[in-house]
Coordinates of C-alpha atoms and ligand atoms in Angstrom, one line a residue:
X1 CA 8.2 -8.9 0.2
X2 CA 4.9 -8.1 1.5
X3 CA 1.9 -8.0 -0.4
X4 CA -1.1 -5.5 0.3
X5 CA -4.5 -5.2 -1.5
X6 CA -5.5 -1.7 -2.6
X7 CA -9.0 -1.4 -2.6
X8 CA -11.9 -0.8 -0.1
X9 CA -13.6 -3.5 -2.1
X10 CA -14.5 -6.4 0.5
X11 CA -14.9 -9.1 -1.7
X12 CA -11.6 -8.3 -3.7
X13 CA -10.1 -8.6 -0.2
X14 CA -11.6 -11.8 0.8
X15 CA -10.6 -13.2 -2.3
X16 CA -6.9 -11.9 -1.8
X17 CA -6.7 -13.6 1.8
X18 CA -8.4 -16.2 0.5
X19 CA -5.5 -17.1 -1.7
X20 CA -3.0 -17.4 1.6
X21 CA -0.8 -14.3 0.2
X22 CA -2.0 -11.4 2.0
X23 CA -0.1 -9.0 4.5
X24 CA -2.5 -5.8 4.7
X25 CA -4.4 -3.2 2.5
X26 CA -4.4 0.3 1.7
X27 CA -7.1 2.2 0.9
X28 CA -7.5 6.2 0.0
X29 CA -10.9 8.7 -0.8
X30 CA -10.7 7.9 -3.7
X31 CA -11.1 3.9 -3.7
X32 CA -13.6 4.8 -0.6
X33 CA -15.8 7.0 -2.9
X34 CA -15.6 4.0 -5.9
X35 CA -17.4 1.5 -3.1
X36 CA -19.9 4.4 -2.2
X37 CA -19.0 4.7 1.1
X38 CA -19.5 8.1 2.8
X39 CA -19.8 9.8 5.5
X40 CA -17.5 9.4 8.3
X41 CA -19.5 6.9 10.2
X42 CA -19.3 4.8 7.4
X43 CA -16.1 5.2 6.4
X44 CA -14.8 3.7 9.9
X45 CA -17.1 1.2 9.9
X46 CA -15.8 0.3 6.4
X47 CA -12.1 0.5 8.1
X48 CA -13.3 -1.9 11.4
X49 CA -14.6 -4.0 8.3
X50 CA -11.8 -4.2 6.4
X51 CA -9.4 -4.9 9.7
X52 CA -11.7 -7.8 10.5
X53 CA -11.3 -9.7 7.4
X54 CA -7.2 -9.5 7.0
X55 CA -4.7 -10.2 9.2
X56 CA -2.0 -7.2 8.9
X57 CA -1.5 -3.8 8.4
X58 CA -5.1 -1.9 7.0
X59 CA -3.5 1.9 6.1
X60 CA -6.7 4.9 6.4
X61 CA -6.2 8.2 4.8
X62 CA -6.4 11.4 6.9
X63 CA -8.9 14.0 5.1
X64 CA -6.8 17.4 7.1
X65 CA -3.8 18.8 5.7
X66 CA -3.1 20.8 8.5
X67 CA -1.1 20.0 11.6
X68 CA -3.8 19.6 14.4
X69 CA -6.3 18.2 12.1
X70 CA -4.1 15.4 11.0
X71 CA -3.4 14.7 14.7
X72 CA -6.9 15.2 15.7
X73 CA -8.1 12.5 12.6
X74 CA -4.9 9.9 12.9
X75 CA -5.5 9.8 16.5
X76 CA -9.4 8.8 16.1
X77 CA -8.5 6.2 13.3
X78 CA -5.4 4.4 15.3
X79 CA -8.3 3.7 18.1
X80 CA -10.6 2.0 15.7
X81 CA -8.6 -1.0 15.1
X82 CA -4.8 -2.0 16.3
X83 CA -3.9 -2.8 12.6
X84 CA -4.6 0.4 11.3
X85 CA -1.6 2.8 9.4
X86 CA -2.8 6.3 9.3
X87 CA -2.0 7.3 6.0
X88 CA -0.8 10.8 5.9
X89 CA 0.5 13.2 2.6
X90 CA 3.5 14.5 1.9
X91 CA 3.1 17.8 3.1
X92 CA 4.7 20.1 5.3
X93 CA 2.6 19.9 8.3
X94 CA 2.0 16.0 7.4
X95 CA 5.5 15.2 7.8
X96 CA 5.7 17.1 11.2
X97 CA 2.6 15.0 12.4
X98 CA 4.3 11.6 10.9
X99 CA 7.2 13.1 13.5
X100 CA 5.0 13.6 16.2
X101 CA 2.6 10.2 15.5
X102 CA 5.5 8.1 15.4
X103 CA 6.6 9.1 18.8
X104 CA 3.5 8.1 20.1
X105 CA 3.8 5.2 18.9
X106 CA 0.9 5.4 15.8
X107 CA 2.2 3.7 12.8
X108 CA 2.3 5.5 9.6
X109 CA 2.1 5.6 5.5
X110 CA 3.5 8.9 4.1
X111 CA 1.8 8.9 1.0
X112 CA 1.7 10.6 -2.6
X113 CA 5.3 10.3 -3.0
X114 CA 6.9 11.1 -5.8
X115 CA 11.1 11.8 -5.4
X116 CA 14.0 10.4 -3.2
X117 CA 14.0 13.8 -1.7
X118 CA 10.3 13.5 -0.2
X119 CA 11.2 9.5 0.5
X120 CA 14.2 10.6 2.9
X121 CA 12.4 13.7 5.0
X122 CA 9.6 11.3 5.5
X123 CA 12.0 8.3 6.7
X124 CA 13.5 11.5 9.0
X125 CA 10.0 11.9 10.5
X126 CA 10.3 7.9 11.3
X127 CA 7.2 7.0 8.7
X128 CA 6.4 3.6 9.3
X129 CA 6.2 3.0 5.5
X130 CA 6.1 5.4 2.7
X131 CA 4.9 5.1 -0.7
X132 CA 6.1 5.9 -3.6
X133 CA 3.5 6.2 -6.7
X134 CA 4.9 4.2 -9.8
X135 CA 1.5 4.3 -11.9
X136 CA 1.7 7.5 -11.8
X137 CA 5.0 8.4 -12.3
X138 CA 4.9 6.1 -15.5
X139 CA 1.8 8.5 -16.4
X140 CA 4.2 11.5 -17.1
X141 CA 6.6 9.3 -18.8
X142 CA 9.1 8.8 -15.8
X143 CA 10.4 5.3 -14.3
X144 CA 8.3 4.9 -11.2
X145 CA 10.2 1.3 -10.4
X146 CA 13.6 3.1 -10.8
X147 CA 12.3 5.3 -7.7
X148 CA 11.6 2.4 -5.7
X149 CA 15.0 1.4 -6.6
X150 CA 16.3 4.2 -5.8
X151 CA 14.8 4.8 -2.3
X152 CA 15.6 1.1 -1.4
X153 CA 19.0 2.0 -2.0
X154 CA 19.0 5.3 0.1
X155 CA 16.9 3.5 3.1
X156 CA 20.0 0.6 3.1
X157 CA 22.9 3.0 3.1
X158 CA 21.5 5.0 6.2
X159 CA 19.9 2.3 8.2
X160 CA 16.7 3.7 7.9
X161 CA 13.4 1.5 9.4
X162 CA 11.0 3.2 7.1
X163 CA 9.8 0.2 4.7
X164 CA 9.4 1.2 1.0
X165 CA 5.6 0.6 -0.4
X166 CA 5.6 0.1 -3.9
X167 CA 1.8 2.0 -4.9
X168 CA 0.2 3.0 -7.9
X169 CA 0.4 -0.6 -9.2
X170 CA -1.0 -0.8 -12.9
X171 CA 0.0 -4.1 -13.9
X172 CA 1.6 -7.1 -13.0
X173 CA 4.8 -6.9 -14.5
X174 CA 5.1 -4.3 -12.0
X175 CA 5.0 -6.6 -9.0
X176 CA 8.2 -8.9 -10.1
X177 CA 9.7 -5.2 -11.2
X178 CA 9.5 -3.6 -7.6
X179 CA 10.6 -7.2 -5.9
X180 CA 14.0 -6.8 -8.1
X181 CA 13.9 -3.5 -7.0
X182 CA 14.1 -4.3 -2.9
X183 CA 10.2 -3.1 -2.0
X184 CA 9.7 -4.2 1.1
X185 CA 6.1 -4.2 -0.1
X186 CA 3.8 -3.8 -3.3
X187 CA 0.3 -2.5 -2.7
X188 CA -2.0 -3.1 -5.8
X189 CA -5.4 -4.5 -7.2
X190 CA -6.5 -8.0 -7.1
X191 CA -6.1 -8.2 -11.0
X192 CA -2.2 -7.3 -11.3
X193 CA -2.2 -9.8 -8.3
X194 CA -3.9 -12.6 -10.3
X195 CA -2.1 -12.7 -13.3
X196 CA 1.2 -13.2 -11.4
X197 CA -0.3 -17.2 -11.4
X198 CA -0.2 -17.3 -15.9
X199 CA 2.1 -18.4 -17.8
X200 CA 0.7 -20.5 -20.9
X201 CA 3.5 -23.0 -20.5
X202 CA 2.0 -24.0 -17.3
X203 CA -1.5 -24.6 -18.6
X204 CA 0.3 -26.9 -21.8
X205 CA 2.4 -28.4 -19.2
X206 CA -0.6 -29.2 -16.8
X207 CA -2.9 -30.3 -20.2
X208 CA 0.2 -32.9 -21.0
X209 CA 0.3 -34.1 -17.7
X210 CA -3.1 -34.6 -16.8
X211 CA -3.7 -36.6 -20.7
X212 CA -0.8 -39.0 -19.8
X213 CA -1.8 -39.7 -16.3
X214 CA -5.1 -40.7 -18.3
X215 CA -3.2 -42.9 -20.7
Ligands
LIG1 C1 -1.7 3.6 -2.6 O1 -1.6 3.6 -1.4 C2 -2.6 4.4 -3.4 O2 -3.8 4.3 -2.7 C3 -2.8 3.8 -4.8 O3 -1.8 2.8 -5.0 C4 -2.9 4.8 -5.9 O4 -3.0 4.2 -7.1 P1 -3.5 4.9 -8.4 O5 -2.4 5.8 -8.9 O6 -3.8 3.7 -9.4 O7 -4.7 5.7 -8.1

């Protein structure tokens, strides 16, 4: 299982390669506006950024919702960097320009998920990954881990390549959650991230062993 960073933060991300476990990073507006980057000069800058520091996949949100402005956009942010995913909603004329980007070869993130139905037309329209929101699924008092499990299983009995991206990560119980579940990869902040290392029988354990070897 692959693990992405989702935040435009660059320190978070350092901090996340830093620890030897990290395979990409999503970002959307909305985690673009929380670091105060605007403007779209900025905003790919911030992306080049980003694709400098980790070595993987680095998925950037298209602002159009109609057909030839998602091209026009995904187009311009696939030729900032090689490692960048255009992320692209689930929408009508976004899954016919996941279609048309994935035969050019652009890789893609079909985001704001939120069915099996929505999961399978984007895995038509050959979505690199697509990602299901558990956060916010669990929001509205719905299992957003029993989706991944359920799009795992559909993407298994068809063959499909699409890779299923756990998002909306609240907390870390959701990581070991989505692994059980088959994600191919789980997307979430540093902090759900960092709290997979506690467990207070390791500190006791480590306390014990470090007094003997003192003994
Ligand atoms: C994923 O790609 C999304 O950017 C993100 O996980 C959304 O998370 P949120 O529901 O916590 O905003």
């Amino acid at each position: 299982m692959k693990f992405f960073i989702d935040t435009a933060n660059l320190d978070e991300i350092r901090e996340a390669m830093d620890l030897g476990i990290l395979d990409g990073v999503t970002t959307n507006p909305s985690l673009m506006a929380k670091e105060g980057i605007k403007g779209e000069e900025n905003i790919r800058k911030h992306y080049t950024d980003i694709c400098e520091i980790v070595d993987g996949d680095v998925s950037a949100e298209v602002i159009a919702t109609d057909f030839e402005g998602i091209i026009r956009e995904a187009e311009e942010l696939a030729a900032l960097h090689p490692q960048i995913v255009v992320k692209v909603p689930m929408i009508k004329d976004g899954v016919k320009a996941i279609k048309y980007l994935s035969s050019k070869g652009i890789k893609t993130n079909c985001t704001l998920v939120f069915s099996t139905g929505q999961a399978i037309l984007a895995a038509k329209a050959g979505a690199t990954y697509v990602s299901p929101f558990i956060g916010r699924l669990d929001d509205i008092s719905t299992d957003g881990v029993e989706l991944v499990a359920q799009i795992v299983d559909i993407y298994r009995y068809y063959d499909f390549d699409t890779q299923v991206l756990a998002a909306s990560i609240r907390h870390t119980m959701h990581i070991p959650q989505c692994a059980e579940a088959g994600a191919d990869v789980v997307t979430c902040p540093l902090k759900p991230i960092m709290g997979l290392l506690k467990h207070p029988l390791t500190d006791i354990g480590l306390e014990k062993f470090l007094a003997d070897h003192g003994k």
